[in-house]
mmCIF file of C-alpha atoms and ligand atoms in Angstrom:
data_model
loop_
_atom_site.group_PDB
_atom_site.id
_atom_site.type_symbol
_atom_site.label_atom_id
_atom_site.label_comp_id
_atom_site.label_asym_id
_atom_site.label_seq_id
_atom_site.Cartn_x
_atom_site.Cartn_y
_atom_site.Cartn_z
ATOM 1 C CA MET A 1 8.166 34.713 321.403
ATOM 2 C CA SER A 2 7.757 33.655 317.698
ATOM 3 C CA GLU A 3 9.929 31.274 316.610
ATOM 4 C CA THR A 4 9.209 30.331 313.306
ATOM 5 C CA LYS A 5 6.660 32.377 311.790
ATOM 6 C CA ILE A 6 6.806 36.025 311.787
ATOM 7 C CA GLN A 7 3.949 37.979 310.574
ATOM 8 C CA ILE A 8 4.354 41.537 309.533
ATOM 9 C CA ASN A 9 1.899 44.189 308.503
ATOM 10 C CA LEU A 10 3.222 44.691 305.180
ATOM 11 C CA ARG A 11 -0.099 44.842 303.338
ATOM 12 C CA ALA A 12 -1.302 47.775 305.825
ATOM 13 C CA VAL A 13 1.716 49.691 305.151
ATOM 14 C CA ARG A 14 1.689 49.100 301.161
ATOM 15 C CA THR A 15 -1.844 50.042 300.850
ATOM 16 C CA ARG A 16 -1.513 53.098 303.541
ATOM 17 C CA ALA A 17 1.183 54.255 301.134
ATOM 18 C CA GLY A 18 -0.738 53.588 297.928
ATOM 19 C CA LEU A 19 1.241 51.299 296.410
ATOM 20 C CA SER A 20 1.087 48.041 294.212
ATOM 21 C CA LEU A 21 2.755 44.991 294.820
ATOM 22 C CA SER A 22 4.820 45.610 291.530
ATOM 23 C CA GLN A 23 5.707 49.408 292.626
ATOM 24 C CA ALA A 24 6.680 48.098 296.305
ATOM 25 C CA ALA A 25 8.928 45.486 294.882
ATOM 26 C CA GLU A 26 10.539 48.536 292.833
ATOM 27 C CA LEU A 27 11.229 50.418 295.599
ATOM 28 C CA THR A 28 12.336 47.903 298.004
ATOM 29 C CA GLY A 29 14.053 45.251 295.657
ATOM 30 C CA VAL A 30 11.962 42.296 297.188
ATOM 31 C CA SER A 31 10.550 40.447 294.657
ATOM 32 C CA LYS A 32 6.865 40.861 294.062
ATOM 33 C CA ALA A 33 6.291 37.143 294.474
ATOM 34 C CA MET A 34 8.260 37.303 297.963
ATOM 35 C CA LEU A 35 6.168 40.481 298.991
ATOM 36 C CA GLY A 36 2.748 38.328 298.140
ATOM 37 C CA GLN A 37 3.865 35.592 300.453
ATOM 38 C CA ILE A 38 5.058 37.834 303.017
ATOM 39 C CA GLU A 39 1.431 39.634 303.059
ATOM 40 C CA ARG A 40 -0.249 36.282 303.150
ATOM 41 C CA GLY A 41 1.780 34.940 306.084
ATOM 42 C CA GLU A 42 3.227 32.178 303.799
ATOM 43 C CA SER A 43 6.820 33.517 304.142
ATOM 44 C CA SER A 44 8.510 34.793 307.318
ATOM 45 C CA PRO A 45 10.720 37.948 306.360
ATOM 46 C CA THR A 46 14.506 37.605 307.567
ATOM 47 C CA ILE A 47 15.777 40.487 309.276
ATOM 48 C CA ALA A 48 17.522 41.625 305.860
ATOM 49 C CA THR A 49 14.161 41.616 304.102
ATOM 50 C CA LEU A 50 12.776 43.591 306.977
ATOM 51 C CA TRP A 51 15.407 46.278 306.739
ATOM 52 C CA LYS A 52 14.978 46.258 302.647
ATOM 53 C CA LEU A 53 11.349 47.129 303.382
ATOM 54 C CA ALA A 54 12.025 49.780 305.884
ATOM 55 C CA LYS A 55 14.632 51.376 303.502
ATOM 56 C CA GLY A 56 12.333 51.032 300.561
ATOM 57 C CA PHE A 57 9.311 52.520 302.088
ATOM 58 C CA HIS A 58 11.541 55.201 304.041
ATOM 59 C CA LEU A 59 9.926 53.958 307.395
ATOM 60 C CA PRO A 60 11.316 52.665 310.636
ATOM 61 C CA LEU A 61 11.432 48.999 311.493
ATOM 62 C CA THR A 62 8.745 49.216 314.048
ATOM 63 C CA ALA A 63 6.374 50.354 311.340
ATOM 64 C CA PHE A 64 6.153 46.695 309.871
ATOM 65 C CA LEU A 65 6.060 45.219 313.463
ATOM 66 C CA GLY A 66 2.698 46.800 314.300
ATOM 67 C CA VAL A 67 3.948 48.901 317.230
ATOM 68 C CA GLU A 68 3.404 52.380 317.384
ATOM 69 C CA ALA A 69 4.378 54.677 320.275
ATOM 70 C CA GLY A 70 1.815 54.031 323.126
ATOM 71 C CA SER A 71 1.113 50.725 322.029
ATOM 72 C CA PRO A 72 1.411 47.559 324.232
ATOM 73 C CA MET A 73 5.133 45.969 324.433
ATOM 74 C CA PRO A 74 4.998 43.483 321.584
ATOM 75 C CA ALA A 75 6.919 40.296 322.207
ATOM 76 C CA ALA A 76 10.441 39.773 320.811
ATOM 77 C CA VAL A 77 11.058 38.651 317.315
ATOM 78 C CA ARG A 78 13.449 35.750 316.894
ATOM 79 C CA PHE A 79 14.747 35.625 313.311
ATOM 80 C CA PRO A 80 15.375 31.872 312.442
ATOM 81 C CA GLY A 81 19.027 31.270 312.485
ATOM 82 C CA SER A 82 19.667 35.215 313.115
ATOM 83 C CA ILE A 83 19.192 37.778 315.995
ATOM 84 C CA THR A 84 16.409 38.325 318.551
ATOM 85 C CA VAL A 85 15.068 41.845 318.425
ATOM 86 C CA HIS A 86 12.841 42.942 321.108
ATOM 87 C CA THR A 87 11.312 46.468 320.953
ATOM 88 C CA VAL A 88 11.597 48.375 323.862
ATOM 89 C CA PHE A 89 10.343 51.977 322.101
ATOM 90 C CA PRO A 90 8.579 51.973 319.053
ATOM 91 C CA PHE A 91 9.440 54.649 316.525
ATOM 92 C CA ASP A 92 7.879 57.992 318.007
ATOM 93 C CA PRO A 93 8.032 60.512 315.329
ATOM 94 C CA LEU A 94 8.634 63.204 318.007
ATOM 95 C CA PHE A 95 12.023 62.155 318.831
ATOM 96 C CA GLY A 96 12.632 60.013 315.445
ATOM 97 C CA SER A 97 13.951 57.049 317.020
ATOM 98 C CA GLU A 98 13.212 53.674 317.834
ATOM 99 C CA THR A 99 15.034 51.404 320.565
ATOM 100 C CA PHE A 100 15.597 47.588 320.409
ATOM 101 C CA LEU A 101 16.945 45.221 322.757
ATOM 102 C CA VAL A 102 18.916 42.882 320.346
ATOM 103 C CA THR A 103 20.424 39.463 321.394
ATOM 104 C CA LEU A 104 23.168 37.436 319.664
ATOM 105 C CA GLU A 105 23.715 33.753 320.596
ATOM 106 C CA PRO A 106 27.077 32.413 321.069
ATOM 107 C CA GLY A 107 29.180 32.898 318.118
ATOM 108 C CA GLN A 108 26.529 34.763 316.239
ATOM 109 C CA GLU A 109 27.484 37.139 313.641
ATOM 110 C CA HIS A 110 24.747 39.503 311.858
ATOM 111 C CA VAL A 111 25.962 41.883 308.912
ATOM 112 C CA SER A 112 23.599 44.582 308.006
ATOM 113 C CA GLN A 113 23.101 46.528 304.844
ATOM 114 C CA ALA A 114 22.868 50.032 304.664
ATOM 115 C CA HIS A 115 19.860 51.597 306.340
ATOM 116 C CA ASP A 116 17.933 54.518 304.893
ATOM 117 C CA ALA A 117 20.369 57.792 304.252
ATOM 118 C CA GLY A 118 20.956 59.687 307.496
ATOM 119 C CA VAL A 119 20.316 56.858 309.677
ATOM 120 C CA VAL A 120 22.431 56.722 312.992
ATOM 121 C CA GLU A 121 22.744 53.849 315.628
ATOM 122 C CA ASP A 122 23.462 53.964 318.958
ATOM 123 C CA VAL A 123 24.651 50.507 320.397
ATOM 124 C CA VAL A 124 25.052 50.077 324.288
ATOM 125 C CA VAL A 125 26.274 46.663 325.400
ATOM 126 C CA THR A 126 24.061 45.192 328.279
ATOM 127 C CA MET A 127 25.257 41.960 328.520
ATOM 128 C CA GLY A 128 28.679 39.852 327.502
ATOM 129 C CA ALA A 129 30.650 41.710 324.981
ATOM 130 C CA VAL A 130 29.867 42.645 321.292
ATOM 131 C CA GLU A 131 32.100 43.298 318.400
ATOM 132 C CA MET A 132 30.607 45.836 315.885
ATOM 133 C CA MET A 133 31.704 46.442 312.188
ATOM 134 C CA ARG A 134 31.808 50.115 311.318
ATOM 135 C CA ASP A 135 33.726 51.500 308.436
ATOM 136 C CA GLY A 136 34.506 47.995 307.409
ATOM 137 C CA GLU A 137 36.744 47.185 310.881
ATOM 138 C CA TRP A 138 35.337 45.309 313.508
ATOM 139 C CA VAL A 139 35.539 46.982 316.954
ATOM 140 C CA THR A 140 35.023 45.528 320.516
ATOM 141 C CA CYS A 141 32.631 47.021 322.701
ATOM 142 C CA ALA A 142 32.940 45.635 326.310
ATOM 143 C CA LEU A 143 30.071 45.401 328.754
ATOM 144 C CA ASN A 144 28.395 49.162 329.265
ATOM 145 C CA ASP A 145 30.447 50.272 326.467
ATOM 146 C CA GLY A 146 28.581 52.844 323.782
ATOM 147 C CA LEU A 147 29.133 53.299 320.038
ATOM 148 C CA ARG A 148 27.410 55.473 317.844
ATOM 149 C CA PHE A 149 28.054 55.181 314.155
ATOM 150 C CA ALA A 150 26.722 56.094 310.673
ATOM 151 C CA ALA A 151 24.185 53.122 309.595
ATOM 152 C CA ASP A 152 23.658 54.289 306.161
ATOM 153 C CA GLN A 153 26.513 51.844 305.206
ATOM 154 C CA GLU A 154 27.488 48.397 305.859
ATOM 155 C CA HIS A 155 27.894 47.609 309.556
ATOM 156 C CA GLY A 156 27.613 44.218 311.696
ATOM 157 C CA TYR A 157 27.409 42.906 315.019
ATOM 158 C CA ARG A 158 29.108 39.726 316.308
ATOM 159 C CA ASN A 159 29.385 37.589 319.449
ATOM 160 C CA LEU A 160 32.298 35.704 319.735
ATOM 161 C CA SER A 161 32.061 34.480 323.142
ATOM 162 C CA ASP A 162 30.572 31.293 324.314
ATOM 163 C CA GLY A 163 27.716 32.863 326.282
ATOM 164 C CA PRO A 164 24.774 35.031 324.868
ATOM 165 C CA ALA A 165 25.229 38.950 324.469
ATOM 166 C CA GLN A 166 22.650 41.553 324.342
ATOM 167 C CA PHE A 167 22.946 45.274 323.464
ATOM 168 C CA LEU A 168 20.413 48.393 323.515
ATOM 169 C CA ASN A 169 20.157 49.255 320.086
ATOM 170 C CA VAL A 170 18.854 53.044 319.210
ATOM 171 C CA LEU A 171 17.979 54.023 315.808
ATOM 172 C CA HIS A 172 17.700 57.607 314.855
ATOM 173 C CA TYR A 173 16.128 58.746 311.762
ATOM 174 C CA PRO A 174 16.823 62.448 311.524
ATOM 175 C CA ARG A 175 15.102 62.559 307.848
ATOM 176 C CA LEU A 176 11.867 60.910 308.763
ATOM 177 C CA PRO A 177 9.041 63.259 309.770
HETATM 178 MN MN1 MN B 1 21.556 48.051 311.630
#
């Protein structure tokens, strides 16, 4: 598990898309300086930055984690001061989805900005209990509960208990090839 340094394959993704750093900055809203630092491994992206990149490039999150369908299971990524994201199934274009196991430490809250247009999330609680914010309201998801919601608007996850909580998180990208 990588705790301090998070290296993503931004340069490869950007080059494949034929974009300059300036163009990528324009598309994602992440500064050119920050993009350069991330590419050189000098800065670790936050989960919020990673999602800005995914949205701007119209790509699934796993495109930046260097995992593709059929590749070996990657290590979990622990974003400093934030959630831990373990890739269960990387994005598969056949199904248009990717699946993560997300861990929330006690008391942890994570609010996510809107993902790309049309993205829908499924959350299934596998440990503890999780509160989900969708349509601006927090709702409780007990163990084994599932919740499906439009993720192209602000949404959030929080764990108000004093033990860890975990949930399966499936992201559906109906508009990606
Ligand atoms: Mn989300």
